[in-house]
mmCIF file of C-alpha atoms and ligand atoms in Angstrom:
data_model
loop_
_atom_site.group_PDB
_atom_site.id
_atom_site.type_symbol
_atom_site.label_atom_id
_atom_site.label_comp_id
_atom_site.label_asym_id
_atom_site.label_seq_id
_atom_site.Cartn_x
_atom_site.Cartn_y
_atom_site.Cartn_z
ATOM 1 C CA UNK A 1 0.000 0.000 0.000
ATOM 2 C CA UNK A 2 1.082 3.749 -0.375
ATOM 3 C CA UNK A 3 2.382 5.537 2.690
ATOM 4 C CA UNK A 4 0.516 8.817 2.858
ATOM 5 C CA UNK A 5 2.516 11.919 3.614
ATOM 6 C CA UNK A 6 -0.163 13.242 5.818
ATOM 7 C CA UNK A 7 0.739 10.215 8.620
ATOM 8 C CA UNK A 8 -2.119 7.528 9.082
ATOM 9 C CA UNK A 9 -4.934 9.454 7.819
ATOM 10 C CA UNK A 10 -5.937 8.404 4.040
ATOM 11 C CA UNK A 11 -6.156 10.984 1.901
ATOM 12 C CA UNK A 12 -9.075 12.825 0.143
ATOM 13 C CA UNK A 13 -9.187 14.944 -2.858
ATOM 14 C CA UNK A 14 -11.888 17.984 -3.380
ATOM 15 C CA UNK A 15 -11.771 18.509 -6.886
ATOM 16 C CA UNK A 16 -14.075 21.697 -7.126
ATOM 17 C CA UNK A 17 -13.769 25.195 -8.042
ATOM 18 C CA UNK A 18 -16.275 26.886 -6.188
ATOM 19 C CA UNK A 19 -14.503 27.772 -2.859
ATOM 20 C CA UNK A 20 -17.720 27.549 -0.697
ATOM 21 C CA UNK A 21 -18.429 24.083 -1.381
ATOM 22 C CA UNK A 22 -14.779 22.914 -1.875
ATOM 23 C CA UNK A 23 -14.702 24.045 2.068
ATOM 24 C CA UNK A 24 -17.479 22.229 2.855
ATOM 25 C CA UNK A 25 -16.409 19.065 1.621
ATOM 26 C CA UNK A 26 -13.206 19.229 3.299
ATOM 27 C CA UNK A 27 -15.238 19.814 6.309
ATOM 28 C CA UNK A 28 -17.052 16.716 5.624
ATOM 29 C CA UNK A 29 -14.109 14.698 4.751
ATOM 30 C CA UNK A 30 -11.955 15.683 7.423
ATOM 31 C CA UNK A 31 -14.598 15.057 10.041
ATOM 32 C CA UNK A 32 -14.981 11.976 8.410
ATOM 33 C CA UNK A 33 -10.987 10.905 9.418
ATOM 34 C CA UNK A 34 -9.309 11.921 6.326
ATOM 35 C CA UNK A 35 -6.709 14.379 5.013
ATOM 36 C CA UNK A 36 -8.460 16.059 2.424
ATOM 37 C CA UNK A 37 -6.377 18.794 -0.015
ATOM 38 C CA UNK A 38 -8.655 20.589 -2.291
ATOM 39 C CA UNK A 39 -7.956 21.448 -5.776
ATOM 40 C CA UNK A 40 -9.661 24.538 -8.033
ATOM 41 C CA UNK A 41 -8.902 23.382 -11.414
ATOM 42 C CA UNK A 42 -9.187 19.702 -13.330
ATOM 43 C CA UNK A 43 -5.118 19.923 -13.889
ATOM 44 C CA UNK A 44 -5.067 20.955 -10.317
ATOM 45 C CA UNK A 45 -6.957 17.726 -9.432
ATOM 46 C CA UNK A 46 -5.028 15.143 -11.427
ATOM 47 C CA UNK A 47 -1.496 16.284 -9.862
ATOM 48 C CA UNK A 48 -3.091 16.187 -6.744
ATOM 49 C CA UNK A 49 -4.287 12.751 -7.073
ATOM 50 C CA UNK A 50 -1.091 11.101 -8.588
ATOM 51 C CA UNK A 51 0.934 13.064 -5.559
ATOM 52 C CA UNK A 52 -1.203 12.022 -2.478
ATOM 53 C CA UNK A 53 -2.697 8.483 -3.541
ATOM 54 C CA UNK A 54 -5.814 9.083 -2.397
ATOM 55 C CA UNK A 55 -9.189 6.315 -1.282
ATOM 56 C CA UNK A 56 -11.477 9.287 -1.931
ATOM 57 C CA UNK A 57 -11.889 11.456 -4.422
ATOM 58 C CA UNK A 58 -14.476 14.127 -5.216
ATOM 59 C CA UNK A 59 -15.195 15.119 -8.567
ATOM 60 C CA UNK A 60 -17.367 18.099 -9.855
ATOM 61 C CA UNK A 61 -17.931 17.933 -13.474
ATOM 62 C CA UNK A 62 -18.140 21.359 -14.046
ATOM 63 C CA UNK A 63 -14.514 22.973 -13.473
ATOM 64 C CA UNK A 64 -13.350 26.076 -15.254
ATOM 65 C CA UNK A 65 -9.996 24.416 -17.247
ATOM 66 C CA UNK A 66 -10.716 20.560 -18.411
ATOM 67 C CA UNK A 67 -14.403 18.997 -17.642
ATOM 68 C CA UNK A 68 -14.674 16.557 -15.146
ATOM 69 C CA UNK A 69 -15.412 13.496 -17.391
ATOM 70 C CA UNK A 70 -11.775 13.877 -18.842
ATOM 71 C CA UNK A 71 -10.364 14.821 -14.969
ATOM 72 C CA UNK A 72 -11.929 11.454 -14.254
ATOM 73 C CA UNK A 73 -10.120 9.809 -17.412
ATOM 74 C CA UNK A 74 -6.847 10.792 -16.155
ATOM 75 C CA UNK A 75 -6.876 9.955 -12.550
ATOM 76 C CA UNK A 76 -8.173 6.476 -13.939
ATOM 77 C CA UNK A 77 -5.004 6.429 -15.853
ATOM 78 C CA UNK A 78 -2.766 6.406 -12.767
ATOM 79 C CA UNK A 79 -5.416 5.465 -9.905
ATOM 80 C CA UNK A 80 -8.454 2.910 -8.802
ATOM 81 C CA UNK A 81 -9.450 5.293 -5.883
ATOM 82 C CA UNK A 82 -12.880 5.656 -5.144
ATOM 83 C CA UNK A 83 -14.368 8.454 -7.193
ATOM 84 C CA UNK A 84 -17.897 10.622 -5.903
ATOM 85 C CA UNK A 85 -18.857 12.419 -9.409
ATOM 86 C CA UNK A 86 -20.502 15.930 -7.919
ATOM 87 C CA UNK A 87 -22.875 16.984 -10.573
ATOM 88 C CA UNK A 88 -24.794 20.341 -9.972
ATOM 89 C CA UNK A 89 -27.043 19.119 -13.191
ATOM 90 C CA UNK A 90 -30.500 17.342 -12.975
ATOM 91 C CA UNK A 91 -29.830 15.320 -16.317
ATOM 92 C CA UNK A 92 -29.111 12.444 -15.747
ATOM 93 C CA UNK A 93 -27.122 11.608 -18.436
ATOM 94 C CA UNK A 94 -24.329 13.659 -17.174
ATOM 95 C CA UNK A 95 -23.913 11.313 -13.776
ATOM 96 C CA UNK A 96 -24.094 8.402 -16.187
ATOM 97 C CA UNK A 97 -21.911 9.509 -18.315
ATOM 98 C CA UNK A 98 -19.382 10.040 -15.559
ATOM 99 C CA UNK A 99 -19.930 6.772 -14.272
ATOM 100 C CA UNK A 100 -19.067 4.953 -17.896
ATOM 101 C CA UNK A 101 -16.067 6.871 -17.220
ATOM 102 C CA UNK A 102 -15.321 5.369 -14.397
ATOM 103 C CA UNK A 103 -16.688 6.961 -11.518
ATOM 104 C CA UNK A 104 -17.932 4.877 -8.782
ATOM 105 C CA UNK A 105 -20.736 6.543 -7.418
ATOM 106 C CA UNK A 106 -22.550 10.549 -7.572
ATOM 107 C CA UNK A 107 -24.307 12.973 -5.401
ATOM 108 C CA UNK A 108 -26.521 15.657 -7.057
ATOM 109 C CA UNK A 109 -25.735 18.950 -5.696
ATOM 110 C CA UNK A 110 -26.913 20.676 -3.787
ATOM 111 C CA UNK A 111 -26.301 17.784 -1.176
ATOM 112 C CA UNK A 112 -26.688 16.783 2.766
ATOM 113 C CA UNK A 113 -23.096 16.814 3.939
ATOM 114 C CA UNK A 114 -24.735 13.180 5.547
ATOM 115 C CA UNK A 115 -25.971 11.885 2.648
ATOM 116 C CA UNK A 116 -22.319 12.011 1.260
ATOM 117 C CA UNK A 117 -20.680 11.155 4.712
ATOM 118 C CA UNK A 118 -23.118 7.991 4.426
ATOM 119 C CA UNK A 119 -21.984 7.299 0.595
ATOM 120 C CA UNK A 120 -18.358 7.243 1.534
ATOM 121 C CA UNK A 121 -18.319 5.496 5.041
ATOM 122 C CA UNK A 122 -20.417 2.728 2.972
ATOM 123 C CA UNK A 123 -17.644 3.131 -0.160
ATOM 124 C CA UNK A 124 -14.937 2.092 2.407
ATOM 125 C CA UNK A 125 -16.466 -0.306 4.470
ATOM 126 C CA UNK A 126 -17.369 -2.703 1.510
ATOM 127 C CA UNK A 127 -13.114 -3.437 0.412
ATOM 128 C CA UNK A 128 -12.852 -6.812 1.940
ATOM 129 C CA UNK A 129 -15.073 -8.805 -0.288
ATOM 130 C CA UNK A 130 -13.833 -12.302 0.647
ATOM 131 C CA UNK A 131 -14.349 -11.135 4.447
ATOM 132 C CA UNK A 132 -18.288 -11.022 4.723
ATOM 133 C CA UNK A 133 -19.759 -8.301 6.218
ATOM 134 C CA UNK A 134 -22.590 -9.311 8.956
ATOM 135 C CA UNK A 135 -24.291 -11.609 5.720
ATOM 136 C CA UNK A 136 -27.822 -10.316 4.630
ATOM 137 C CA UNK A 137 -30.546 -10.847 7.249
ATOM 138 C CA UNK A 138 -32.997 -12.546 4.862
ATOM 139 C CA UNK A 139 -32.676 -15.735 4.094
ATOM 140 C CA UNK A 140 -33.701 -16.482 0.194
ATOM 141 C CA UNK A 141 -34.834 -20.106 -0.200
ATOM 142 C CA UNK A 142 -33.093 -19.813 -3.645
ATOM 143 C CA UNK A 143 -32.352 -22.949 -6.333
ATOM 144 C CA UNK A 144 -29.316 -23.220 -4.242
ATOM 145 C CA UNK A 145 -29.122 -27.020 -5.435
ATOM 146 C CA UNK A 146 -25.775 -28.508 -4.360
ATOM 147 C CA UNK A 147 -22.440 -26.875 -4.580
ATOM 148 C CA UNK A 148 -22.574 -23.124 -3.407
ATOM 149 C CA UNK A 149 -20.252 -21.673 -2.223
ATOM 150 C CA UNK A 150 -21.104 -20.866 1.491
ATOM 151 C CA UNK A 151 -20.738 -17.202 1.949
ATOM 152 C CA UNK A 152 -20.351 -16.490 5.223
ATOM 153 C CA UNK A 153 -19.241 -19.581 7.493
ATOM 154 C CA UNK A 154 -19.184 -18.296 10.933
ATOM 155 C CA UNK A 155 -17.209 -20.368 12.216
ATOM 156 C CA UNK A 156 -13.869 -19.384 10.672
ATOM 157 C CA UNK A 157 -13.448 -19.748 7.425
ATOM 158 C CA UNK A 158 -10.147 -21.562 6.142
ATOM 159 C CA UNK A 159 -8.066 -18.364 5.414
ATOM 160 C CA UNK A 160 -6.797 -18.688 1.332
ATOM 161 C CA UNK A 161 -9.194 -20.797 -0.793
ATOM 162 C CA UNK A 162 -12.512 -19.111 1.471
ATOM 163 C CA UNK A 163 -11.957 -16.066 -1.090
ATOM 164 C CA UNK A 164 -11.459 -17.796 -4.900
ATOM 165 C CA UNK A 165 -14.511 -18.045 -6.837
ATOM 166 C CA UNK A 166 -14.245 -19.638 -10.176
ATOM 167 C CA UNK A 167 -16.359 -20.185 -13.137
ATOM 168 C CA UNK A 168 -14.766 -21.319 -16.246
ATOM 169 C CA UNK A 169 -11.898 -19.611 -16.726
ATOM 170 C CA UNK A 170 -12.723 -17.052 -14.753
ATOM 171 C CA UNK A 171 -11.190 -16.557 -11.238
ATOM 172 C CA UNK A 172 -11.923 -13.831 -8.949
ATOM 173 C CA UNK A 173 -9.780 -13.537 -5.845
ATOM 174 C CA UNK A 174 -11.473 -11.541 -3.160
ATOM 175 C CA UNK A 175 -8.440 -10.654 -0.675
ATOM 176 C CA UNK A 176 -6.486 -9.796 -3.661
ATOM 177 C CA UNK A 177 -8.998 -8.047 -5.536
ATOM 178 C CA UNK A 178 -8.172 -9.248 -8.811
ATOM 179 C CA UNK A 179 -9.970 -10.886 -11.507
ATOM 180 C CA UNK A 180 -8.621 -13.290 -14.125
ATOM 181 C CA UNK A 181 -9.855 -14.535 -17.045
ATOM 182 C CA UNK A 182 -7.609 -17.737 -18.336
ATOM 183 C CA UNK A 183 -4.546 -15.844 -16.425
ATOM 184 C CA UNK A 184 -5.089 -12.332 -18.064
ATOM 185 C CA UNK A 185 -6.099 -9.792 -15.423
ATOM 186 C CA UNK A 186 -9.323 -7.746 -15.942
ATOM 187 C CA UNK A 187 -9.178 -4.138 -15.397
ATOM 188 C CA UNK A 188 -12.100 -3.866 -13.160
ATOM 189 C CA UNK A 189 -12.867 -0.761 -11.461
ATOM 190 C CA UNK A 190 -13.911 -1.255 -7.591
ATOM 191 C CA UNK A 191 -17.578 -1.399 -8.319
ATOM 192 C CA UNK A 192 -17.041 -3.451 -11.242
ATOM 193 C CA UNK A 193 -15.341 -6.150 -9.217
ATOM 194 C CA UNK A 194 -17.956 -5.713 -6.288
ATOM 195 C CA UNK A 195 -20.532 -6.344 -8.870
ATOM 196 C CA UNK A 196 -18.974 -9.611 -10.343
ATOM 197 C CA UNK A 197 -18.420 -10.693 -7.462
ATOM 198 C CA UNK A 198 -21.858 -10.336 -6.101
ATOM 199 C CA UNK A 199 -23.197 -12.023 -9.247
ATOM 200 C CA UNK A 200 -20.381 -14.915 -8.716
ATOM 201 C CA UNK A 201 -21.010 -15.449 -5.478
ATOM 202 C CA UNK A 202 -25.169 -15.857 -6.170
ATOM 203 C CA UNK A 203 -24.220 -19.277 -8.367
ATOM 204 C CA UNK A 204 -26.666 -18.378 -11.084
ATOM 205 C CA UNK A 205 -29.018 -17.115 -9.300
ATOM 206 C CA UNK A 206 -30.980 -13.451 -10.429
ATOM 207 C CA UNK A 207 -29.569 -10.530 -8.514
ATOM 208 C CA UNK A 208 -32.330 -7.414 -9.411
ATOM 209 C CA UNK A 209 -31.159 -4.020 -9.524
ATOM 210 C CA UNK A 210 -31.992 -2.659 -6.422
ATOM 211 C CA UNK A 211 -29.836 -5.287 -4.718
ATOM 212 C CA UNK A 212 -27.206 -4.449 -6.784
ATOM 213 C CA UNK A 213 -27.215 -0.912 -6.286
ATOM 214 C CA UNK A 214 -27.390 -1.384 -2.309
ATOM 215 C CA UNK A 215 -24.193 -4.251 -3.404
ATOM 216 C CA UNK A 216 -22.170 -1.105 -5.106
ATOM 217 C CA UNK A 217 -22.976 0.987 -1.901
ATOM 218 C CA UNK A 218 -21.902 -1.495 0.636
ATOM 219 C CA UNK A 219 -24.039 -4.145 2.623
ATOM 220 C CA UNK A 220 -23.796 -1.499 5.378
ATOM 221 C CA UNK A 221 -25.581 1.491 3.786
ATOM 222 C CA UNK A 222 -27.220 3.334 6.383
ATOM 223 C CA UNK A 223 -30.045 6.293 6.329
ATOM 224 C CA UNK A 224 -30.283 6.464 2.600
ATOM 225 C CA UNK A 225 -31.620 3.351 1.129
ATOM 226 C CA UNK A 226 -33.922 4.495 -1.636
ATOM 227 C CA UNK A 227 -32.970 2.806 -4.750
ATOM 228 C CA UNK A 228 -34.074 5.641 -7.578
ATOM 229 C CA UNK A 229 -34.537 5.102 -11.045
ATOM 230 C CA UNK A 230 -31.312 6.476 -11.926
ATOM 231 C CA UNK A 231 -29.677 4.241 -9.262
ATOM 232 C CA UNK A 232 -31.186 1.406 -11.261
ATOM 233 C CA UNK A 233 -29.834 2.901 -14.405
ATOM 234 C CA UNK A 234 -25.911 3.379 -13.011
ATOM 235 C CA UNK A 235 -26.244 -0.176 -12.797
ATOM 236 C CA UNK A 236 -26.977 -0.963 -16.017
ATOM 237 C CA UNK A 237 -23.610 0.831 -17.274
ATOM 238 C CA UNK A 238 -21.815 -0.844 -14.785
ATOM 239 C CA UNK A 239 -22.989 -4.429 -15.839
ATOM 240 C CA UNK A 240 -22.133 -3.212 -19.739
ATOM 241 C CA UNK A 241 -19.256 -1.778 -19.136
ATOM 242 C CA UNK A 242 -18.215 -5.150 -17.574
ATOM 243 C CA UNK A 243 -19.549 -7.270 -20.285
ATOM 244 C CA UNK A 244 -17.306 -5.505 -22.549
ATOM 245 C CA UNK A 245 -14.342 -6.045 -20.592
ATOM 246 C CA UNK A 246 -15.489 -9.466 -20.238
ATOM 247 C CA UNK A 247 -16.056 -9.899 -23.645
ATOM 248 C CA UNK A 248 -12.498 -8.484 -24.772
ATOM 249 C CA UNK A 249 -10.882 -10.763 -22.044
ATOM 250 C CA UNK A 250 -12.756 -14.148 -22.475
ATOM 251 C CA UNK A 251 -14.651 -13.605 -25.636
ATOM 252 C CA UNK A 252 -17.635 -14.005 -23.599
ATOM 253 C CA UNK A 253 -20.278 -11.848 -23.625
ATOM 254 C CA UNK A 254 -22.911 -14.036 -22.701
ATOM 255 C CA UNK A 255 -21.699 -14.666 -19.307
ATOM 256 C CA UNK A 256 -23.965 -11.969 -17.651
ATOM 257 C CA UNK A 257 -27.259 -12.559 -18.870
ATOM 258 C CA UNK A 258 -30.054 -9.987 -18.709
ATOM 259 C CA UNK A 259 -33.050 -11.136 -17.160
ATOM 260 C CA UNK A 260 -36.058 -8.862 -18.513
ATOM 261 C CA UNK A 261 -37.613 -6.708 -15.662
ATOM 262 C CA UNK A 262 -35.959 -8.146 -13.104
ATOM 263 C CA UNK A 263 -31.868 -7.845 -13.212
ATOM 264 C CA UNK A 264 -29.163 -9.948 -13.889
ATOM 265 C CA UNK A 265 -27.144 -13.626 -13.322
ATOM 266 C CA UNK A 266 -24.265 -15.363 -14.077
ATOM 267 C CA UNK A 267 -24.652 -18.367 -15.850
ATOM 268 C CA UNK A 268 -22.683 -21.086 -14.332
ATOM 269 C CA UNK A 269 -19.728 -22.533 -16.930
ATOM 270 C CA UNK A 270 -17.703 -25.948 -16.158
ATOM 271 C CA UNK A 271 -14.205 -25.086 -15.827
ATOM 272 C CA UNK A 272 -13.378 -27.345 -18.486
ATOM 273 C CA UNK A 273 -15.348 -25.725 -21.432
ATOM 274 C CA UNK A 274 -13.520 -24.022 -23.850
HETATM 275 CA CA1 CA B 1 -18.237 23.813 -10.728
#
């Protein structure tokens, strides 16, 4: 991991150039444990971000030198840090734009400074996929015929092979946080992975959108559960956006499958297809 010059707090980055609201989200951040520097300017933002390594960044899209969509291309260049697009537009083709680009999640502006305390805390506290959180409450009497893999087992599970999940040729490691594909690592952003892993770990079973969404905020998400429409939509360009790096990687496309209305599923391959 990268040592942070500002001693043991992680660093934040406020990319934002109106000063009133690039204070405020300091504020927030720094309350929130970090070491937040604040940037005016897009060029600003990406220096800022390949000197201090943040977990956190914020991004408005409107800055005065190079738009926020390309900011975000360029700090995706050098860094997988969390990324909170701050859009100050209603449309939302702007936040969904910025999230085929690689952002990881968006607040509408003008926001609660608790609505995005509540998006970040849940942004950090969903890293260690292979470690289950508290496991869902409600117990789905899926088609769970046979082989699952056992999410959470209590009772300690055996520390390396707990966290591979294979099908086919493709292996996701949750402790490392990598996915392979017949040995070639995937690029996956964070919410990518969280999202393939989520639909790996359900064994072919449907996943709808509106668990998915509370999967890319973190099992944990507290005081601001409503799933919106748009929600629903930022998962839809997350699932494509992985189907095409899928589909580069494994030439599979198929291997999410859309099921109409309802959301999505893995279908289950045998390791020795192909
Ligand atoms: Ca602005």
């Amino acid at each position: 991991m990268n040592s942070v010059a500002a001693g043991d707090r992680r660093a934040a980055v406020v990319i934002e150039d109106d000063l009133d609201i690039r204070n405020l989200l300091c504020a927030v951040l720094e309350q929130g444990g970090f070491a937040a520097s604040g940037a005016a300017t897009g060029r600003e933002g990406v220096d800022a971000v390949r000197q201090e390594h943040p977990a956190v960044v914020t991004l408005d899209i409107g800055l005065p030198d190079i738009d926020g969509y390309e900011v975000l291309r360029r700090i995706r260049t050098t860094s997988d840090c969390y990324v909170i697009v701050l859009s100050g537009r209603t449309d939302e083709m702007d936040v969904l734009t910025a999230l085929q680009a690689g952002a990881d999640d968006y607040v509408l502006k003008p926001f609660r400074p608790r609505e995005l305390r509540a998006r970040i805390d849940a942004m950090l506290r969903r890293p260690r996929i292979g470690q289950p959180v508290a496991p869902p409450a409600t117990v789905t009497p899926g088609p769970s015929g046979g082989t699952a893999p056992a999410p959470a087992a209590t009772t300690g599970p055996p520390p390396d092979a707990a966290d591979l999940l294979r099908n086919g040729n493709l292996v996701l490691d949750g402790e490392a946080r990598t996915a392979t594909c017949s040995g070639v690592e995937l690029p996956l952003t964070k919410t990518e992975f969280n999202l393939l892993h989520e639909l790996l770990r359900s064994n072919g079973a449907v996943r709808t959108k509106e668990e998915l969404v509370r999967v890319s905020r973190g099992r944990e998400y507290r005081g601001y559960n409503f799933v919106s429409r748009t929600d629903e939509r930022a998962i839809e360009v997350h699932i494509a956006n992985l189907r095409q790096k899928l589909a580069r990687t494994s030439g599979d496309p198929d291997l999410i499958t859309t099921v109409r209305g309802v959301g999505f599923r893995i279908m289950p391959r045998s390791s020795t297809s192909r």
